Short mmCIF file of C-alpha atoms and ligand atoms in Angstrom, two decimals:
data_model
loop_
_atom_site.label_atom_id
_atom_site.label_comp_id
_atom_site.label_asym_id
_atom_site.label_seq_id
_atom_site.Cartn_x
_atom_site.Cartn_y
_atom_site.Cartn_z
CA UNK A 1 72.90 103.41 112.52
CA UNK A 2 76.67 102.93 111.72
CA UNK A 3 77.93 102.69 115.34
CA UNK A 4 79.68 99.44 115.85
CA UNK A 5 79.98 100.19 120.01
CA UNK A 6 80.35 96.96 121.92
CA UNK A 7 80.76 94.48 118.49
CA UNK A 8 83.56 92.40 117.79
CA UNK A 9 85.25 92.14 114.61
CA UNK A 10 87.50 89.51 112.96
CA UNK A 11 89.18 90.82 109.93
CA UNK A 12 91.55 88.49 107.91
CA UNK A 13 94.47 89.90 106.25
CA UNK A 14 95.13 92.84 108.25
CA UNK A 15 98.58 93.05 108.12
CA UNK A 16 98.46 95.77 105.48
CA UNK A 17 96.55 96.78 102.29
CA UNK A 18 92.97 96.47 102.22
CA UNK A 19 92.48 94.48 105.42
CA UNK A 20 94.73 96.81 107.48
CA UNK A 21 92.23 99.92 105.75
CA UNK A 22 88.96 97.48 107.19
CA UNK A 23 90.39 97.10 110.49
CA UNK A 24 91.15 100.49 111.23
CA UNK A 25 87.89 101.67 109.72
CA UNK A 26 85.62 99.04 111.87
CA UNK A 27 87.99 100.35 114.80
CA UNK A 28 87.35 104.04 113.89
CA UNK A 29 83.21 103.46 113.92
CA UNK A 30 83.38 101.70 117.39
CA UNK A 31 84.42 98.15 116.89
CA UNK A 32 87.08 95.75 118.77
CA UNK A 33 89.33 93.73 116.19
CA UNK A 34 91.07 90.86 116.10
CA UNK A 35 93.23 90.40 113.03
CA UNK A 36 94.79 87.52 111.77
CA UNK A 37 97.64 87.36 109.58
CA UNK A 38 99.79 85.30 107.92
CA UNK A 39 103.00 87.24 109.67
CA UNK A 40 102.18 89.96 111.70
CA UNK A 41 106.13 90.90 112.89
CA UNK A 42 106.82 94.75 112.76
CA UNK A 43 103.48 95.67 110.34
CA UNK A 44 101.60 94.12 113.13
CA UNK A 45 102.67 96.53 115.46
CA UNK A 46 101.58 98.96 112.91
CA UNK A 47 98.04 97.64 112.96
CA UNK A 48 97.54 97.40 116.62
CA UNK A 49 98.50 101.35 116.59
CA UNK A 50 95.94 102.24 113.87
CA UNK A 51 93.25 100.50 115.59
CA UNK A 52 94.55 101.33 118.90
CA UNK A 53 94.55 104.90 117.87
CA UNK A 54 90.72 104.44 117.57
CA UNK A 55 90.71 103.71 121.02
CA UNK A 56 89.56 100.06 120.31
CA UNK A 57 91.51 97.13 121.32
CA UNK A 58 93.15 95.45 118.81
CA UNK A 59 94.08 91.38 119.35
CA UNK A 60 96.50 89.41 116.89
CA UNK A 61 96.38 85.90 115.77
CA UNK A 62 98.88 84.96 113.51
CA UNK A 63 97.94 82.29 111.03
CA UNK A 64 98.80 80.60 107.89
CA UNK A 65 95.47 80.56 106.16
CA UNK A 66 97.03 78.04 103.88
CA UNK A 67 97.07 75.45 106.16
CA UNK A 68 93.81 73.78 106.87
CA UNK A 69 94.97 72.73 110.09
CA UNK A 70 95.82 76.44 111.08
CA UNK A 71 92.05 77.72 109.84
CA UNK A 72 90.57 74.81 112.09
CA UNK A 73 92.89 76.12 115.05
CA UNK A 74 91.86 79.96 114.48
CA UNK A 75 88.34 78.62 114.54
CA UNK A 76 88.49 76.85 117.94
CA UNK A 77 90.23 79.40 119.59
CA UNK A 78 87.47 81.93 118.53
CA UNK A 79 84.48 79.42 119.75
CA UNK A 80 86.33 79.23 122.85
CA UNK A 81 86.99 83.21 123.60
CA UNK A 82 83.78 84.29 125.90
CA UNK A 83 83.07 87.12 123.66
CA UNK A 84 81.19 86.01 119.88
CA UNK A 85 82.66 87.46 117.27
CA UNK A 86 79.75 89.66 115.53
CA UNK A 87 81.84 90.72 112.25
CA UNK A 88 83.91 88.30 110.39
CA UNK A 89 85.66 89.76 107.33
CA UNK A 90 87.25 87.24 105.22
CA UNK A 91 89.90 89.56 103.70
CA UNK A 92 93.09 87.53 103.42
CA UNK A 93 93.98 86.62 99.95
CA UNK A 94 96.70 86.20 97.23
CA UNK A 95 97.71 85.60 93.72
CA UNK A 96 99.61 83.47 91.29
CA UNK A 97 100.22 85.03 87.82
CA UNK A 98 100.87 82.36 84.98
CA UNK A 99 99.41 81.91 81.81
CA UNK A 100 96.85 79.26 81.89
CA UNK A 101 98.81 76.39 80.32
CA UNK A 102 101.55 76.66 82.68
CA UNK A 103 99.54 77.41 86.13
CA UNK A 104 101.02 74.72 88.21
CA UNK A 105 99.21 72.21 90.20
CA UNK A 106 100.95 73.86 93.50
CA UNK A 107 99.51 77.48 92.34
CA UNK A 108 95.93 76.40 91.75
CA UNK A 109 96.34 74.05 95.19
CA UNK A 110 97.44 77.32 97.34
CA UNK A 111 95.07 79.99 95.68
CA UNK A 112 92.29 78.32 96.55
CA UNK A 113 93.36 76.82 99.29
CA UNK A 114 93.77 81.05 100.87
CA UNK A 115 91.25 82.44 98.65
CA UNK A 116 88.47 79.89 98.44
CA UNK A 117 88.59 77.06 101.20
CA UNK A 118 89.66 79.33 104.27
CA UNK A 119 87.03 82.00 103.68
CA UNK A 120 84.16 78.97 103.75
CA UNK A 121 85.76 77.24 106.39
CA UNK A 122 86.17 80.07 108.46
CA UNK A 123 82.63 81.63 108.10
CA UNK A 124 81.34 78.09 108.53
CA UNK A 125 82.36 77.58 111.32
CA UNK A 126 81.63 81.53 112.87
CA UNK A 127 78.47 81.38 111.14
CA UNK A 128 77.03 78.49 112.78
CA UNK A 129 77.57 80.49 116.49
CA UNK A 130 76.02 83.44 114.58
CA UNK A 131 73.30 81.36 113.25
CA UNK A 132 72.27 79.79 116.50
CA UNK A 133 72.42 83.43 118.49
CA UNK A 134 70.48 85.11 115.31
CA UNK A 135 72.33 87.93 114.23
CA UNK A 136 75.81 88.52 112.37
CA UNK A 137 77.91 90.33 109.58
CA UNK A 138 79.85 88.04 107.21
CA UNK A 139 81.69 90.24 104.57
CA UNK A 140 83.60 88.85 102.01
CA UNK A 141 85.91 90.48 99.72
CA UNK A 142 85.41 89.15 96.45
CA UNK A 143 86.80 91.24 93.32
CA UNK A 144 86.02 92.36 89.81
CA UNK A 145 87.91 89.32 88.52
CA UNK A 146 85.19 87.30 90.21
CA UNK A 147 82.63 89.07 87.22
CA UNK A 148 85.45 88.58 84.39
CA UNK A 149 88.16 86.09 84.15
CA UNK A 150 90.78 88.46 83.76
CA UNK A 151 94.08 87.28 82.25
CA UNK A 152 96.98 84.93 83.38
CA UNK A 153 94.90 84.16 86.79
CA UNK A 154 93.03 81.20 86.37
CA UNK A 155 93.24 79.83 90.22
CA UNK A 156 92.56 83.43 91.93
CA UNK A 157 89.94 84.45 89.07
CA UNK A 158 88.09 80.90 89.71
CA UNK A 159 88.84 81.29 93.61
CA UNK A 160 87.13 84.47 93.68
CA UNK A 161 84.41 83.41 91.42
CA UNK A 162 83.97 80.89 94.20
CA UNK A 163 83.47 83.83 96.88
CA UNK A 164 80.75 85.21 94.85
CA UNK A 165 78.44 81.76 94.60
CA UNK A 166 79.22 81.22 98.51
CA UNK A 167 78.43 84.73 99.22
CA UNK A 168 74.81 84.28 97.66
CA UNK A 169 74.81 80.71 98.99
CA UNK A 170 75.23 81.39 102.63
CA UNK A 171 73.34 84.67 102.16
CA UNK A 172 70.42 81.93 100.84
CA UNK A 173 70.25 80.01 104.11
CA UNK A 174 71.23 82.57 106.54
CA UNK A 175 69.34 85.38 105.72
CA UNK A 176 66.55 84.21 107.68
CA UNK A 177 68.61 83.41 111.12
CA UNK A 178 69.47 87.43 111.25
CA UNK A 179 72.65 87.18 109.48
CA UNK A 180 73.67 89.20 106.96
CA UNK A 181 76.01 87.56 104.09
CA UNK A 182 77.98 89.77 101.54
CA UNK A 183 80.84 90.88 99.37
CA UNK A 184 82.56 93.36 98.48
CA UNK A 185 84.29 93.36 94.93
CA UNK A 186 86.94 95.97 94.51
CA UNK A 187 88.56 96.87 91.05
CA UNK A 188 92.06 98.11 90.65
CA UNK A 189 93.41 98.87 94.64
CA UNK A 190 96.96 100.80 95.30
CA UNK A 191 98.41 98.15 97.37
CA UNK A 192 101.61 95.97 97.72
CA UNK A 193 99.51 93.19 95.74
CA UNK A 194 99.51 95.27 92.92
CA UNK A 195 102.43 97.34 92.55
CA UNK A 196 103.97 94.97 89.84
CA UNK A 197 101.18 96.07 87.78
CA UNK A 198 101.94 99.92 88.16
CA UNK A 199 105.30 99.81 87.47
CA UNK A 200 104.68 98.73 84.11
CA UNK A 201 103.77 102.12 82.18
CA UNK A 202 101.67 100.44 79.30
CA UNK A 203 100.01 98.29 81.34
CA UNK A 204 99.75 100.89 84.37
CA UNK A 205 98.06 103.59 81.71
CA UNK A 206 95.74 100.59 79.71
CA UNK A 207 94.23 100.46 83.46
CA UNK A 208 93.83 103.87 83.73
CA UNK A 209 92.15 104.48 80.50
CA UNK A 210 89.05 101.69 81.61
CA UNK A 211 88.56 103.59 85.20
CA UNK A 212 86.41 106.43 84.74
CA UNK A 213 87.32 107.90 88.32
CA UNK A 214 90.73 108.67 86.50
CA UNK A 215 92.83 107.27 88.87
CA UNK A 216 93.78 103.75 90.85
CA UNK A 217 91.51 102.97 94.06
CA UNK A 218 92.86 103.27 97.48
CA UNK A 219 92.87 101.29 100.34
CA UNK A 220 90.62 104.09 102.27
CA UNK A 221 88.16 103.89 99.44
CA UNK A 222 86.66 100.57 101.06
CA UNK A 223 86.30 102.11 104.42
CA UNK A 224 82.97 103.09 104.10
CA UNK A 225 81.49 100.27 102.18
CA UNK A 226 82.70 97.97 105.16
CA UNK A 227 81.18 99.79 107.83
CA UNK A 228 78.00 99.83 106.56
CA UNK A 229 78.01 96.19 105.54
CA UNK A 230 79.39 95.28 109.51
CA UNK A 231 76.40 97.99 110.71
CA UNK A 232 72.81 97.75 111.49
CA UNK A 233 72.11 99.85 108.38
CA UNK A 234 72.90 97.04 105.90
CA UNK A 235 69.96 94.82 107.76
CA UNK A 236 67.86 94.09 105.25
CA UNK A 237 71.05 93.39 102.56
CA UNK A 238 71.58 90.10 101.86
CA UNK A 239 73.57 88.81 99.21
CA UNK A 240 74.89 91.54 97.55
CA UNK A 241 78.79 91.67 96.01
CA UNK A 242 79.28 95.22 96.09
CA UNK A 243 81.85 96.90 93.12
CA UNK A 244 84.18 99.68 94.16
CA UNK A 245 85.80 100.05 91.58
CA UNK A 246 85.83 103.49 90.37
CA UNK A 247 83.10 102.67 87.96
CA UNK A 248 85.36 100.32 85.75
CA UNK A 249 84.60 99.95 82.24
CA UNK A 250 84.66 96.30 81.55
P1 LIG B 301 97.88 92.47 100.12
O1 LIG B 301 98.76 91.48 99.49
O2 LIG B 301 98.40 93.85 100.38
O3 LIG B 301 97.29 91.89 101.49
C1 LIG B 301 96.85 90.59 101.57
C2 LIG B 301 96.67 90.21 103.02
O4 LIG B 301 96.33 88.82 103.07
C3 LIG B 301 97.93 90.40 103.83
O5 LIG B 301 97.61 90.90 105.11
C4 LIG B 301 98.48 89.00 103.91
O6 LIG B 301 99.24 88.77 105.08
C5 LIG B 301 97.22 88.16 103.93
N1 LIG B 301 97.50 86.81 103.47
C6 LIG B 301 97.91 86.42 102.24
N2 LIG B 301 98.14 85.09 102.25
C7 LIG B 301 97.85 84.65 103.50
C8 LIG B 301 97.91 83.39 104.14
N3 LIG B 301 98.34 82.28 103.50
N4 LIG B 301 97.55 83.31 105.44
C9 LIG B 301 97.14 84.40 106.11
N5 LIG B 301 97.08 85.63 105.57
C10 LIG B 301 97.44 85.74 104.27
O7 LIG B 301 96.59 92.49 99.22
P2 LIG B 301 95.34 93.47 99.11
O8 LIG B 301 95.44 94.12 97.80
O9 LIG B 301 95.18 94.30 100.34
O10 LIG B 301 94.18 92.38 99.01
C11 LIG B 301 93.24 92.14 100.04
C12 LIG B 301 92.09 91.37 99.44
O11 LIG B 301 91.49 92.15 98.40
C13 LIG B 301 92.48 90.05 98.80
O12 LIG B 301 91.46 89.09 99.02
C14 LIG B 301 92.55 90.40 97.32
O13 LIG B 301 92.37 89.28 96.50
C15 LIG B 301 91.41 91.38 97.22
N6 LIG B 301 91.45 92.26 96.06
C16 LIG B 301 92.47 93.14 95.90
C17 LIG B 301 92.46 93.98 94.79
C18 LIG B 301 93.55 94.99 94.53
O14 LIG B 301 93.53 95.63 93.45
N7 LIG B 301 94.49 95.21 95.44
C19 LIG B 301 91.41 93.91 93.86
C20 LIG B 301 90.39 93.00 94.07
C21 LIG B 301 90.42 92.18 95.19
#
C-alpha cells in the first residue's frame, strides 16, 4: 500500500532540511527522485548519496525558483523527459522577517514569487500531464503560519496562506481525474531556516512551552506523512493540509 516501486518523484527544495528528509524518504519506500534546487554544489552531492543509498536514482536540476523564466524551463524539461513524473512535491520555500510596516516591496515580490507563484506554476503545468493520464500525487508543504498569521511575516504567512486555498482549489477540480491534491503544514522544524529562532533562549523556550510533544520537530518527523500522501493509501484524500506539528497549542 505504501510501495512507491516504479514512480517518479519531483521534490523541490531538496538541497537540505525538510525537502532533503522527503527525498530520501520517497527514495527509501521505492521511488526515483529528481530534486531541484536553488544551488545544489557540495549538499547536492549529499542528496544524491541519501537517495542513492536507497538504491533509487537520484537526478538534479538546479533552479532558481525565483525566476519565472527558470520554473517555465524546469517545466519543459520535465514534459519532455519520457518518463511522467507521478509525485510532485512543491517543497522549496523561504522567508523574509520584517515587521509589517517596513516589509519591502522586494521581500513581498520574492516570497511569493518562491513560495506562492512557483508551487502553482509548477503543479500547473505537471498537473495537466497528470490530469490527462488520470492519476497523480501533488503534495504541498504549506505550514502552521498558513492557519495563523504569525508575527513579522506578512509575505511568507500570506504566501503560505495561498498554498492552503490552491491546495483545496486544485484538490476541487482534480479530484475527479485520479489525482490526489494536498498539504502538509508543519509547525516548528529543526532546520537551517530556523536556527535564528533557537538561538534566542526566550524566544527558543516561549516555543517550547506551546508544543506539547516537548521538544522542536525534526526533519525525519515528515517522512512518514509524505509517503503516504505520494502512496496509493492516501487515494481517497483529497484536499487535506495535514499539521505535524507536535500538537501545537495555538
Ligand atoms: P530550508 O531553508 O532548510 O530549505 C529550503 C529549501 O528550499 C532549500 O533546499 C533551498 O535551496 C530551497 N529554496 C529556497 N529558495 C529557493 C529558490 N529561490 N529556488 C529554488 N530553491 C529554493 O527550509 P526548511 O525548513 O527545510 O523548509 C522547507 C519548507 O518547509 C519550506 O516551504 C518552508 O516554508 C516550510 N516550513 C518550514 C518550517 C520549519 O519550521 N522549518 C515550518 C513550516 C513550513
Amino acid at each position: 500500500m505504501f510501495d512507491l516501486g516504479g514512480r517518479l518523484a519531483v521534490v523541490t527544495g531538496c538541497r537540505r532540511g525538510i525537502g532533503l528528509a522527503m527525498a530520501e524518504a520517497l527514495a527509501a519506500a521505492g521511488a526515483d527522485v529528481i530534486g531541484v534546487s536553488a544551488a545544489l554544489g557540495e549538499t547536492g552531492s549529499e542528496v544524491a548519496a541519501r537517495v542513492g543509498a536507497q538504491g533509487r536514482s537520484f537526478v538534479p536540476y538546479r533552479a532558481d525558483l525565483s525566476d519565472r523564466e527558470a520554473v517555465r524551463a524546469l517545466a519543459r524539461w520535465l514534459g519532455q523527459r519520457d518518463r511522467p513524473v507521478d509525485i510532485l512535491v512543491n517543497n522549496a520555500g523561504t522567508i523574509r522577517r520584517a515587521p509589517a510596516a517596513e516589509h519591502s516591496d522586494a521581500d513581498w515580490d520574492h516570497v511569493l514569487e518562491v513560495d506562492l507563484s512557483a508551487p502553482f506554476l509548477l503543479a500547473r503545468e505537471v498537473g495537466r500531464d497528470m490530469v490527462a493520464r488520470g492519476s497523480g500525487k501533488i503534495i504541498f508543504t504549506a505550514s502552521m503560519l498558513s492557519f495563523q498569521g504569525g508575527i513579522t511575516v506578512p509575505g511568507y504567512a500570506a504566501a503560505k496562506s495561498g498554498i492552503a486555498g490552491l491546495t483545496r482549489a486544485l484538490a476541487n477540480e482534480w479530484a475527479r481525474h485520479g489525482v490526489n491534491v494536498n498539504a502538509i503544514a508543519p509547525g516548528y522544524i529543526s532546520t537551517d531556516n530556523t536556527q535564528a529562532l533557537r538561538e534566542q533562549p526566550e524566544r527558543n523556550q516561549a516555543i517550547l512551552e506551546r508544543i506539547p510533544a516537548g521538544r522542536w520537530g525534526r526533519p525525519e518527523d515528515l517522512a512518514g506523512i509524505t509517503v503516504f500522501l505520494a502512496s496509493d493509501a492516501a487515494a481517497y484524500l483529497h484536499g487535506a493540509i495535514i499539521p505535524v506539528d507536535g500538537g501545537w497549542l495555538a
